Amino acid sequence: HGDILTYKLERAFPKQFRNKWEDGPPNVHIIGNLPFNVSTPLIIKWLENIANRNGPFIFGRTQMTLTFQKEVAERLTASTGSRQRSRLSVMAQYLCNVKNCFTISGRAFVPKPKVDVGVVHFTPLVGPQINQPFKLVEKVVRCMFSFRRKYCRRGAEILFPEAQRLQLTERMLCTADVDPTLRPGELSIPQFRALCDAYSQLCNENQNLLTYNFREELRQKKLLNKEITLTNTS
């Protein structure tokens, strides 16, 4: 037994099955009943493989039919504006045609899980709907959905250091022509594409933006405040 998160799945298929990316899907199909605890990191890993055309996608637009917890399956296939719209929805749909095939009752499994299971089919697109590096897209989408109930402006803000936050957030949203009062789940993939393009433009002007981490800045600020407090009380 191996760890599916580290196993190089492309080694399982003969090289003669390779197709050109622009051609139809190759005679290779990944079918899996995924453990719930690894399903999200695993699909993110495979989506990054699709974006980079490596891993099991060196054979072309390899199709996947996978099981997920029903709620995750609904997130993967959720449309713009729906209650289940999430980071997973955008990350999957900008790279693939994603279809929620059917639901399997938890009673069909031994041991029986506490939830039902959704079967989801993925077919990689010939071209991604967002033409930016996967890591950049993932960062923008993750930040946007960090405050899913708030306006998208709030998520955009944490892409930038505090000293430049208001100015750069305004520039990004203005360049992308995105209404700052929309909530993340209301943003379409073309709007996410515009946001990613605008963020990429800002990163080209300032290379440090791409590696900026909001939580790390927050952590450093708390440490500094703690040190000041200790100094003042000593």
XYZ file of N, CA and C in Angstrom:
702
model
N 0.847 -1.193 0.000
C 0.000 0.000 0.000
C 0.886 1.248 0.000
N 0.471 2.266 -0.779
C 1.208 3.504 -0.833
C 0.325 4.677 -0.449
N 0.952 5.832 -0.325
C 0.228 7.061 -0.006
C -0.207 7.701 -1.319
N -1.517 7.818 -1.541
C -2.012 8.341 -2.806
C -1.591 9.786 -3.027
N -1.299 10.509 -1.943
C -0.876 11.906 -2.082
C 0.542 12.034 -2.628
N 1.342 10.989 -2.497
C 2.727 11.034 -2.980
C 2.987 10.049 -4.127
N 2.071 9.104 -4.326
C 2.265 8.093 -5.372
C 2.229 8.741 -6.758
N 3.184 8.374 -7.604
C 3.260 8.922 -8.962
C 2.379 8.067 -9.873
N 1.136 8.511 -10.021
C 0.119 7.731 -10.719
C 0.453 7.489 -12.189
N 1.229 8.406 -12.784
C 1.561 8.267 -14.200
C 2.375 7.008 -14.486
N 3.029 6.455 -13.465
C 3.816 5.226 -13.659
C 2.939 4.008 -13.897
N 1.650 4.141 -13.617
C 0.745 2.993 -13.738
C 0.267 2.765 -15.169
N 0.523 3.722 -16.078
C -0.040 3.633 -17.420
C 1.050 3.505 -18.481
N 0.827 2.708 -19.524
C 1.811 2.571 -20.612
C 1.985 3.875 -21.384
N 3.211 4.145 -21.805
C 3.524 5.395 -22.497
C 2.774 5.538 -23.821
N 2.431 4.402 -24.453
C 1.766 4.486 -25.762
C 0.348 5.055 -25.684
N -0.160 5.248 -24.465
C -1.500 5.817 -24.307
C -1.514 7.345 -24.392
N -0.336 7.931 -24.578
C -0.270 9.392 -24.609
C -0.981 9.971 -25.827
N -1.704 11.061 -25.580
C -2.364 11.848 -26.624
C -1.862 13.277 -26.569
N -1.984 13.984 -27.677
C -1.741 15.421 -27.638
C -2.849 16.068 -26.813
N -2.499 17.118 -26.093
C -3.475 17.777 -25.214
C -4.704 18.254 -25.984
N -4.487 18.736 -27.196
C -5.583 19.303 -27.976
C -6.502 18.224 -28.539
N -6.039 16.979 -28.555
C -6.871 15.882 -29.049
C -7.872 15.467 -27.969
N -8.689 14.473 -28.273
C -9.645 13.976 -27.291
C -8.927 13.336 -26.118
N -9.649 13.066 -25.018
C -9.049 12.426 -23.851
C -8.391 11.099 -24.226
N -7.253 10.771 -23.590
C -6.546 9.518 -23.892
C -7.313 8.310 -23.352
N -6.829 7.137 -23.715
C -7.446 5.892 -23.243
C -6.956 5.574 -21.828
N -7.054 6.574 -20.978
C -6.638 6.490 -19.571
C -7.737 7.165 -18.759
N -8.153 6.538 -17.682
C -9.249 7.101 -16.888
C -8.967 6.796 -15.422
N -8.928 7.844 -14.617
C -8.703 7.667 -13.179
C -10.060 7.516 -12.495
N -10.258 6.382 -11.865
C -11.508 6.109 -11.146
C -11.141 5.785 -9.709
N -11.759 6.491 -8.752
C -11.349 6.262 -7.367
C -12.439 6.537 -6.351
N -12.489 5.684 -5.349
C -13.333 5.902 -4.174
C -12.425 6.522 -3.116
N -12.397 7.857 -3.046
C -11.391 8.558 -2.265
C -11.726 8.585 -0.775
N -10.730 8.367 0.066
C -10.939 8.573 1.504
C -11.291 10.034 1.751
N -12.312 10.276 2.558
C -12.777 11.645 2.779
C -11.669 12.553 3.315
N -10.764 12.011 4.127
C -9.763 12.857 4.790
C -8.690 13.364 3.837
N -8.562 12.755 2.655
C -7.547 13.235 1.697
C -8.153 13.735 0.396
N -9.467 13.696 0.275
C -10.084 14.006 -1.021
C -9.826 15.443 -1.475
N -9.895 16.410 -0.562
C -9.684 17.804 -0.966
C -8.228 18.086 -1.333
N -7.238 17.742 -0.474
C -5.850 17.977 -0.914
C -5.478 17.195 -2.171
N -6.085 16.011 -2.344
C -5.760 15.208 -3.523
C -6.305 15.844 -4.794
N -7.548 16.332 -4.755
C -8.090 16.928 -5.982
C -7.374 18.240 -6.289
N -6.963 18.985 -5.272
C -6.174 20.200 -5.519
C -4.842 19.828 -6.172
N -4.229 18.754 -5.700
C -2.965 18.294 -6.300
C -3.172 17.915 -7.767
N -4.228 17.169 -8.064
C -4.482 16.756 -9.444
C -4.874 17.937 -10.320
N -5.581 18.916 -9.757
C -5.897 20.118 -10.528
C -4.626 20.894 -10.880
N -3.676 20.922 -9.939
C -2.391 21.567 -10.250
C -1.654 20.781 -11.331
N -1.738 19.454 -11.290
C -1.162 18.635 -12.354
C -1.787 18.969 -13.706
N -3.105 19.168 -13.717
C -3.792 19.533 -14.966
C -3.262 20.872 -15.474
N -3.160 21.852 -14.575
C -2.685 23.181 -14.965
C -1.281 23.110 -15.564
N -0.449 22.235 -14.997
C 0.946 22.118 -15.442
C 1.154 21.004 -16.463
N 0.088 20.262 -16.739
C 0.120 19.142 -17.696
C 1.199 18.131 -17.335
N 1.277 17.811 -16.049
C 2.224 16.791 -15.594
C 1.503 15.751 -14.741
N 2.260 14.888 -14.070
C 1.623 13.807 -13.319
C 0.842 12.919 -14.268
N -0.335 12.453 -13.893
C -1.123 11.574 -14.774
C -1.663 12.281 -16.012
N -1.399 13.584 -16.124
C -1.904 14.340 -17.272
C -0.834 14.555 -18.332
N 0.294 13.847 -18.187
C 1.267 13.812 -19.279
C 0.705 13.014 -20.454
N -0.357 12.238 -20.199
C -0.982 11.433 -21.257
C -1.999 12.241 -22.052
N -2.228 13.488 -21.647
C -3.241 14.317 -22.281
C -4.319 14.657 -21.267
N -5.513 14.909 -21.777
C -6.609 15.340 -20.914
C -7.296 14.139 -20.252
N -6.532 13.515 -19.370
C -7.002 12.329 -18.654
C -8.276 12.647 -17.866
N -9.309 11.832 -18.069
C -10.568 12.023 -17.353
C -10.493 11.370 -15.971
N -11.305 11.902 -15.056
C -11.365 11.352 -13.706
C -12.825 11.197 -13.283
N -13.119 10.084 -12.644
C -14.426 9.876 -12.015
C -14.145 9.473 -10.575
N -14.534 10.349 -9.643
C -14.102 10.206 -8.254
C -15.273 10.374 -7.294
N -15.155 9.757 -6.140
C -16.166 9.911 -5.101
C -15.703 10.929 -4.062
N -16.666 11.672 -3.563
C -16.417 12.653 -2.512
C -17.588 12.628 -1.534
N -17.348 13.124 -0.357
C -18.458 13.398 0.544
C -19.473 14.265 -0.225
N -20.755 13.980 -0.074
C -21.784 14.651 -0.876
C -21.630 16.163 -0.871
N -21.332 16.743 0.276
C -21.193 18.190 0.387
C -20.036 18.701 -0.459
N -18.925 17.946 -0.495
C -17.771 18.345 -1.305
C -18.108 18.232 -2.789
N -18.820 17.168 -3.163
C -19.250 17.000 -4.559
C -20.106 18.183 -5.003
N -20.979 18.643 -4.120
C -21.836 19.788 -4.445
C -21.022 21.066 -4.588
N -19.984 21.206 -3.772
C -19.123 22.385 -3.887
C -18.355 22.378 -5.207
N -17.854 21.223 -5.587
C -17.073 21.121 -6.821
C -17.879 21.533 -8.052
N -19.168 21.264 -8.040
C -20.001 21.501 -9.219
C -20.917 22.712 -9.072
N -20.808 23.446 -7.962
C -21.721 24.561 -7.686
C -21.569 25.681 -8.712
N -22.696 26.245 -9.116
C -22.694 27.336 -10.089
C -22.555 28.685 -9.379
N -22.242 29.717 -10.154
C -22.096 31.063 -9.606
C -23.375 31.494 -8.902
N -23.235 31.981 -7.678
C -24.379 32.477 -6.929
C -25.078 31.448 -6.067
N -24.698 30.170 -6.213
C -25.357 29.129 -5.424
C -24.780 29.086 -4.004
N -25.538 28.516 -3.096
C -25.136 28.477 -1.692
C -23.856 27.689 -1.488
N -23.598 26.674 -2.334
C -22.446 25.802 -2.173
C -21.205 26.316 -2.907
N -21.314 27.444 -3.586
C -20.166 27.983 -4.330
C -18.992 28.211 -3.382
N -17.799 27.762 -3.780
C -16.647 27.787 -2.882
C -15.355 27.872 -3.685
N -14.256 27.876 -2.947
C -12.930 27.830 -3.574
C -12.813 26.631 -4.497
N -13.293 25.463 -4.052
C -13.203 24.252 -4.869
C -13.961 24.403 -6.180
N -15.108 25.076 -6.141
C -15.905 25.274 -7.359
C -15.068 25.970 -8.426
N -14.445 27.068 -8.040
C -13.690 27.881 -8.998
C -12.440 27.141 -9.467
N -11.704 26.534 -8.529
C -10.466 25.857 -8.899
C -10.720 24.692 -9.850
N -11.807 23.958 -9.634
C -12.119 22.823 -10.513
C -12.645 23.294 -11.864
N -13.539 24.278 -11.831
C -14.243 24.648 -13.057
C -13.435 25.525 -13.998
N -12.391 26.186 -13.493
C -11.582 26.966 -14.437
C -10.669 26.060 -15.258
N -10.508 24.824 -14.801
C -9.629 23.872 -15.494
C -10.372 22.711 -16.153
N -11.593 22.423 -15.708
C -12.287 21.207 -16.156
C -13.772 21.448 -16.408
N -14.344 20.602 -17.236
C -15.788 20.410 -17.218
C -16.060 19.471 -16.049
N -16.900 19.889 -15.121
C -17.142 19.115 -13.907
C -18.624 18.765 -13.829
N -18.909 17.487 -13.629
C -20.302 17.023 -13.605
C -20.550 16.181 -12.366
N -21.591 16.535 -11.628
C -22.032 15.720 -10.488
C -22.926 14.618 -11.046
N -22.396 13.398 -11.121
C -23.086 12.317 -11.828
C -24.296 11.785 -11.056
N -24.063 11.385 -9.818
C -25.152 10.869 -8.994
C -24.676 10.743 -7.557
N -25.621 10.455 -6.664
C -25.330 10.298 -5.239
C -25.527 8.848 -4.836
N -24.612 8.349 -4.033
C -24.710 6.983 -3.499
C -25.019 7.082 -2.003
N -26.021 6.374 -1.571
C -26.361 6.380 -0.150
C -25.220 5.781 0.667
N -24.979 6.348 1.843
C -23.949 5.811 2.725
C -24.193 4.359 3.094
N -25.437 3.913 2.974
C -25.776 2.519 3.315
C -25.117 1.519 2.376
N -24.649 2.019 1.217
C -24.049 1.104 0.226
C -22.620 0.716 0.585
N -22.052 1.343 1.615
C -20.650 1.122 1.960
C -20.522 0.368 3.279
N -19.430 -0.393 3.359
C -19.094 -1.095 4.602
C -17.643 -0.759 4.954
N -17.355 -0.164 6.109
C -18.355 0.299 7.088
C -19.122 1.506 6.567
N -20.327 1.707 7.055
C -21.207 2.765 6.583
C -20.725 4.131 7.072
N -20.450 5.095 6.150
C -20.075 6.447 6.576
C -21.305 7.186 7.097
N -21.062 8.294 7.774
C -22.164 9.077 8.344
C -22.847 9.956 7.302
N -22.256 10.045 6.121
C -22.796 10.927 5.076
C -22.950 10.153 3.771
N -23.736 10.722 2.848
C -23.854 10.148 1.517
C -22.648 10.546 0.670
N -22.517 9.883 -0.466
C -21.337 10.060 -1.315
C -21.756 10.558 -2.700
N -21.038 11.543 -3.226
C -21.300 12.053 -4.565
C -20.232 11.580 -5.535
N -20.652 11.199 -6.732
C -19.727 10.775 -7.791
C -19.571 11.927 -8.780
N -18.339 12.369 -8.968
C -18.065 13.551 -9.793
C -17.133 13.173 -10.944
N -17.473 13.659 -12.136
C -16.664 13.390 -13.333
C -15.969 14.673 -13.783
N -14.661 14.555 -14.058
C -13.846 15.694 -14.499
C -13.279 15.414 -15.891
N -13.439 16.356 -16.799
C -12.755 16.310 -18.098
C -11.963 17.601 -18.249
N -10.624 17.531 -18.266
C -9.829 18.759 -18.418
C -10.175 19.521 -19.692
N -10.228 20.849 -19.592
C -10.487 21.697 -20.747
C -9.251 21.762 -21.641
N -9.455 22.031 -22.912
C -8.319 22.195 -23.830
C -7.462 23.376 -23.374
N -8.129 24.439 -22.955
C -7.420 25.602 -22.425
C -8.069 26.059 -21.134
N -7.286 26.445 -20.131
C -7.869 26.893 -18.867
C -8.629 28.207 -19.067
N -9.613 28.447 -18.213
C -10.379 29.690 -18.308
C -9.646 30.870 -17.657
N -8.579 30.560 -16.915
C -7.739 31.611 -16.328
C -6.296 31.309 -16.720
N -5.673 32.202 -17.458
C -4.316 31.955 -17.969
C -3.258 32.579 -17.071
N -3.201 32.072 -15.854
C -2.195 32.485 -14.885
C -1.668 31.231 -14.196
N -0.463 31.297 -13.581
C 0.068 30.128 -12.869
C -0.911 29.639 -11.794
N -0.954 28.328 -11.612
C -1.901 27.717 -10.678
C -1.781 28.312 -9.282
N -0.546 28.486 -8.802
C -0.343 28.986 -7.436
C -0.922 30.387 -7.270
N -0.794 31.213 -8.301
C -1.340 32.564 -8.234
C -2.865 32.506 -8.190
N -3.460 31.687 -9.059
C -4.921 31.557 -9.074
C -5.416 31.032 -7.735
N -4.751 30.007 -7.221
C -5.170 29.404 -5.953
C -5.109 30.419 -4.818
N -4.079 31.260 -4.830
C -3.934 32.268 -3.772
C -5.060 33.297 -3.834
N -5.348 33.806 -5.033
C -6.406 34.801 -5.182
C -7.755 34.210 -4.768
N -8.052 33.012 -5.255
C -9.352 32.389 -4.957
C -9.468 32.075 -3.465
N -8.385 31.559 -2.885
C -8.414 31.226 -1.447
C -8.653 32.469 -0.603
N -7.962 33.558 -0.929
C -8.148 34.793 -0.162
C -9.568 35.324 -0.312
N -10.099 35.276 -1.514
C -11.453 35.772 -1.745
C -12.475 35.012 -0.895
N -12.307 33.707 -0.806
C -13.268 32.890 -0.066
C -12.938 32.791 1.421
N -11.891 33.474 1.872
C -11.585 33.492 3.303
C -12.668 34.223 4.091
N -13.380 35.122 3.396
C -14.478 35.862 4.020
C -15.705 35.715 3.115
N -16.205 34.493 3.039
C -17.226 34.176 2.039
C -18.535 34.931 2.256
N -18.820 35.346 3.481
C -20.070 36.055 3.761
C -19.921 37.578 3.649
N -18.701 38.024 3.458
C -18.451 39.469 3.347
C -18.282 39.857 1.884
N -18.223 41.160 1.615
C -17.974 41.627 0.264
C -16.598 41.157 -0.203
N -16.455 40.945 -1.515
C -15.200 40.420 -2.043
C -14.026 41.358 -1.779
N -14.315 42.627 -1.552
C -13.240 43.572 -1.231
C -12.448 43.108 -0.014
N -13.150 42.534 0.967
C -12.472 42.102 2.208
C -11.463 41.000 1.907
N -11.813 40.058 1.063
C -10.871 38.995 0.707
C -9.702 39.513 -0.106
N -9.978 40.475 -0.998
C -8.906 41.050 -1.817
C -7.881 41.768 -0.951
N -8.342 42.383 0.123
C -7.446 43.159 0.981
C -6.297 42.328 1.539
N -6.546 41.058 1.872
C -5.501 40.271 2.528
C -4.458 39.737 1.547
N -4.582 40.116 0.290
C -3.530 39.812 -0.685
C -2.354 40.779 -0.550
N -2.568 41.880 0.211
C -1.587 42.959 0.212
C -1.133 43.327 1.624
N 0.130 43.764 1.757
C 0.637 44.213 3.064
C -0.165 45.395 3.581
N -0.216 45.519 4.891
C -1.049 46.538 5.529
C -0.743 47.950 5.035
N 0.535 48.246 4.817
C 0.934 49.606 4.428
C 0.382 50.014 3.064
N 0.147 49.037 2.199
C -0.336 49.330 0.841
C -1.738 48.787 0.586
N -2.350 48.256 1.618
C -3.584 47.462 1.458
C -4.708 48.204 0.744
N -5.058 49.368 1.229
C -6.199 50.086 0.656
C -5.940 50.498 -0.784
N -4.740 51.017 -1.033
C -4.398 51.497 -2.373
C -4.382 50.363 -3.396
N -3.710 49.245 -3.056
C -3.577 48.149 -4.016
C -4.879 47.383 -4.196
N -5.671 47.266 -3.148
C -6.977 46.617 -3.289
C -7.850 47.400 -4.257
N -7.834 48.721 -4.104
C -8.609 49.590 -4.994
C -8.140 49.442 -6.437
N -6.826 49.416 -6.634
C -6.280 49.265 -7.990
C -6.673 47.938 -8.610
N -6.571 46.869 -7.819
C -6.876 45.537 -8.339
C -8.340 45.433 -8.764
N -9.242 45.874 -7.904
C -10.667 45.774 -8.207
C -11.058 46.691 -9.361
N -10.438 47.864 -9.407
C -10.721 48.810 -10.486
C -10.221 48.270 -11.828
N -8.986 47.740 -11.847
C -8.424 47.171 -13.067
C -9.250 45.991 -13.564
N -9.716 45.157 -12.627
C -10.511 43.978 -12.978
C -11.959 44.335 -13.309
N -12.363 45.566 -12.983
C -13.746 46.019 -13.197
C -14.736 45.096 -12.479
N -14.428 44.814 -11.210
C -15.275 43.951 -10.382
C -15.917 44.792 -9.282
N -17.209 44.647 -9.126
C -17.951 45.362 -8.094
C -17.472 44.898 -6.712
N -16.905 45.797 -5.899
C -16.364 45.382 -4.593
C -17.424 44.933 -3.596
N -18.714 45.178 -3.914
C -19.771 44.776 -2.986
C -20.372 43.418 -3.326
N -19.821 42.743 -4.336
C -20.231 41.359 -4.607
C -19.600 40.441 -3.563
N -20.291 39.385 -3.227
C -19.713 38.376 -2.337
C -18.969 37.344 -3.172
N -17.993 36.632 -2.588
C -17.173 35.702 -3.373
C -17.983 34.707 -4.202
N -19.038 34.165 -3.619
C -19.843 33.182 -4.340
C -20.609 33.745 -5.515
N -20.688 35.075 -5.605
C -21.389 35.727 -6.710
C -20.466 36.047 -7.881
N -19.166 35.812 -7.696
C -18.200 36.115 -8.754
C -18.141 34.974 -9.765
N -18.240 35.313 -11.036
C -18.125 34.315 -12.102
C -16.659 34.003 -12.374
N -16.414 32.962 -13.140
C -15.025 32.636 -13.478
C -14.388 33.738 -14.341
N -15.099 34.344 -15.301
C -14.491 35.494 -16.004
C -14.102 36.621 -15.053
N -14.874 36.844 -14.007
C -14.506 37.877 -13.026
C -13.274 37.457 -12.218
N -13.194 36.172 -11.872
C -11.981 35.690 -11.203
C -10.780 35.802 -12.145
N -10.995 35.547 -13.428
C -9.894 35.707 -14.396
C -9.403 37.146 -14.405
N -10.330 38.099 -14.406
C -9.949 39.515 -14.405
C -9.210 39.878 -13.122
N -9.644 39.335 -11.983
C -8.968 39.595 -10.713
C -7.558 39.014 -10.706
N -7.417 37.783 -11.220
C -6.092 37.149 -11.265
C -5.156 37.905 -12.202
N -5.677 38.357 -13.334
C -4.855 39.139 -14.270
C -4.410 40.454 -13.631
N -5.330 41.095 -12.911
C -4.990 42.369 -12.260
C -3.965 42.149 -11.150
N -4.132 41.065 -10.385
C -3.175 40.754 -9.317
C -1.809 40.429 -9.905
N -1.780 39.681 -10.995
C -0.516 39.353 -11.665
C 0.201 40.611 -12.125
N -0.554 41.557 -12.621
C 0.030 42.830 -13.069
C 0.687 43.560 -11.896
N 0.013 43.557 -10.752
C 0.580 44.194 -9.560
C 1.824 43.452 -9.070
N 1.794 42.120 -9.170
C 2.960 41.312 -8.765
C 4.156 41.569 -9.671
N 3.901 41.834 -10.942
C 4.989 42.153 -11.860
C 5.653 43.473 -11.484
N 4.880 44.377 -10.891
C 5.422 45.664 -10.442
C 6.160 45.528 -9.116
N 5.728 44.561 -8.305
C 6.338 44.343 -6.986
C 6.416 42.844 -6.729
N 7.600 42.256 -6.945
C 7.778 40.805 -6.860
C 7.478 40.247 -5.468
N 7.565 41.081 -4.439
C 7.324 40.594 -3.071
C 5.859 40.282 -2.789
N 4.966 40.798 -3.613
C 3.541 40.578 -3.373
C 3.162 39.102 -3.469
N 3.782 38.409 -4.423
C 3.398 37.008 -4.655
C 3.696 36.132 -3.448
N 4.732 36.456 -2.714
C 5.095 35.652 -1.545
C 4.524 36.224 -0.248
N 3.845 37.347 -0.332
C 3.266 37.952 0.872
C 2.224 37.032 1.491
N 2.277 36.914 2.823
C 1.342 36.066 3.563
C 0.693 36.894 4.670
N -0.601 37.082 4.562
C -1.344 37.901 5.516
C -1.216 37.373 6.940
N -1.334 36.070 7.101
C -1.286 35.488 8.444
C 0.098 35.640 9.075
N 1.125 35.576 8.240
C 2.485 35.756 8.759
C 2.692 37.193 9.223
N 2.194 38.162 8.465
C 2.301 39.560 8.883
C 1.549 39.780 10.198
N 0.383 39.154 10.324
C -0.413 39.262 11.546
C 0.334 38.664 12.730
N 0.975 37.513 12.475
C 1.734 36.840 13.536
C 2.905 37.706 14.004
N 3.631 38.281 13.055
C 4.764 39.132 13.386
C 4.321 40.384 14.156
N 3.156 40.910 13.779
C 2.622 42.097 14.455
C 2.267 41.774 15.905
N 1.681 40.602 16.136
C 1.324 40.186 17.494
C 2.568 39.976 18.353
N 3.609 39.378 17.747
C 4.867 39.173 18.473
C 5.494 40.507 18.867
N 5.461 41.455 17.923
C 6.033 42.778 18.192
C 5.271 43.477 19.318
N 3.951 43.402 19.280
C 3.131 44.023 20.323
C 3.394 43.380 21.685
N 3.617 42.062 21.670
C 3.918 41.339 22.916
C 5.247 41.805 23.498
N 6.253 41.959 22.614
C 7.574 42.409 23.044
C 7.499 43.833 23.622
N 6.711 44.691 22.980
C 6.557 46.072 23.463
C 5.901 46.077 24.845
N 4.887 45.225 24.996
C 4.190 45.136 26.283
C 5.116 44.673 27.382
N 5.923 43.646 27.081
C 6.876 43.119 28.081
C 7.922 44.166 28.445
N 8.370 44.931 27.434
C 9.365 45.976 27.683
C 8.795 47.085 28.579
N 7.556 47.442 28.326
C 6.926 48.512 29.101
C 6.627 48.122 30.550
N 6.472 46.796 30.770
C 6.149 46.342 32.128
C 7.363 45.908 32.930
N 8.515 45.898 32.270
C 9.732 45.456 32.970
C 10.479 46.644 33.576
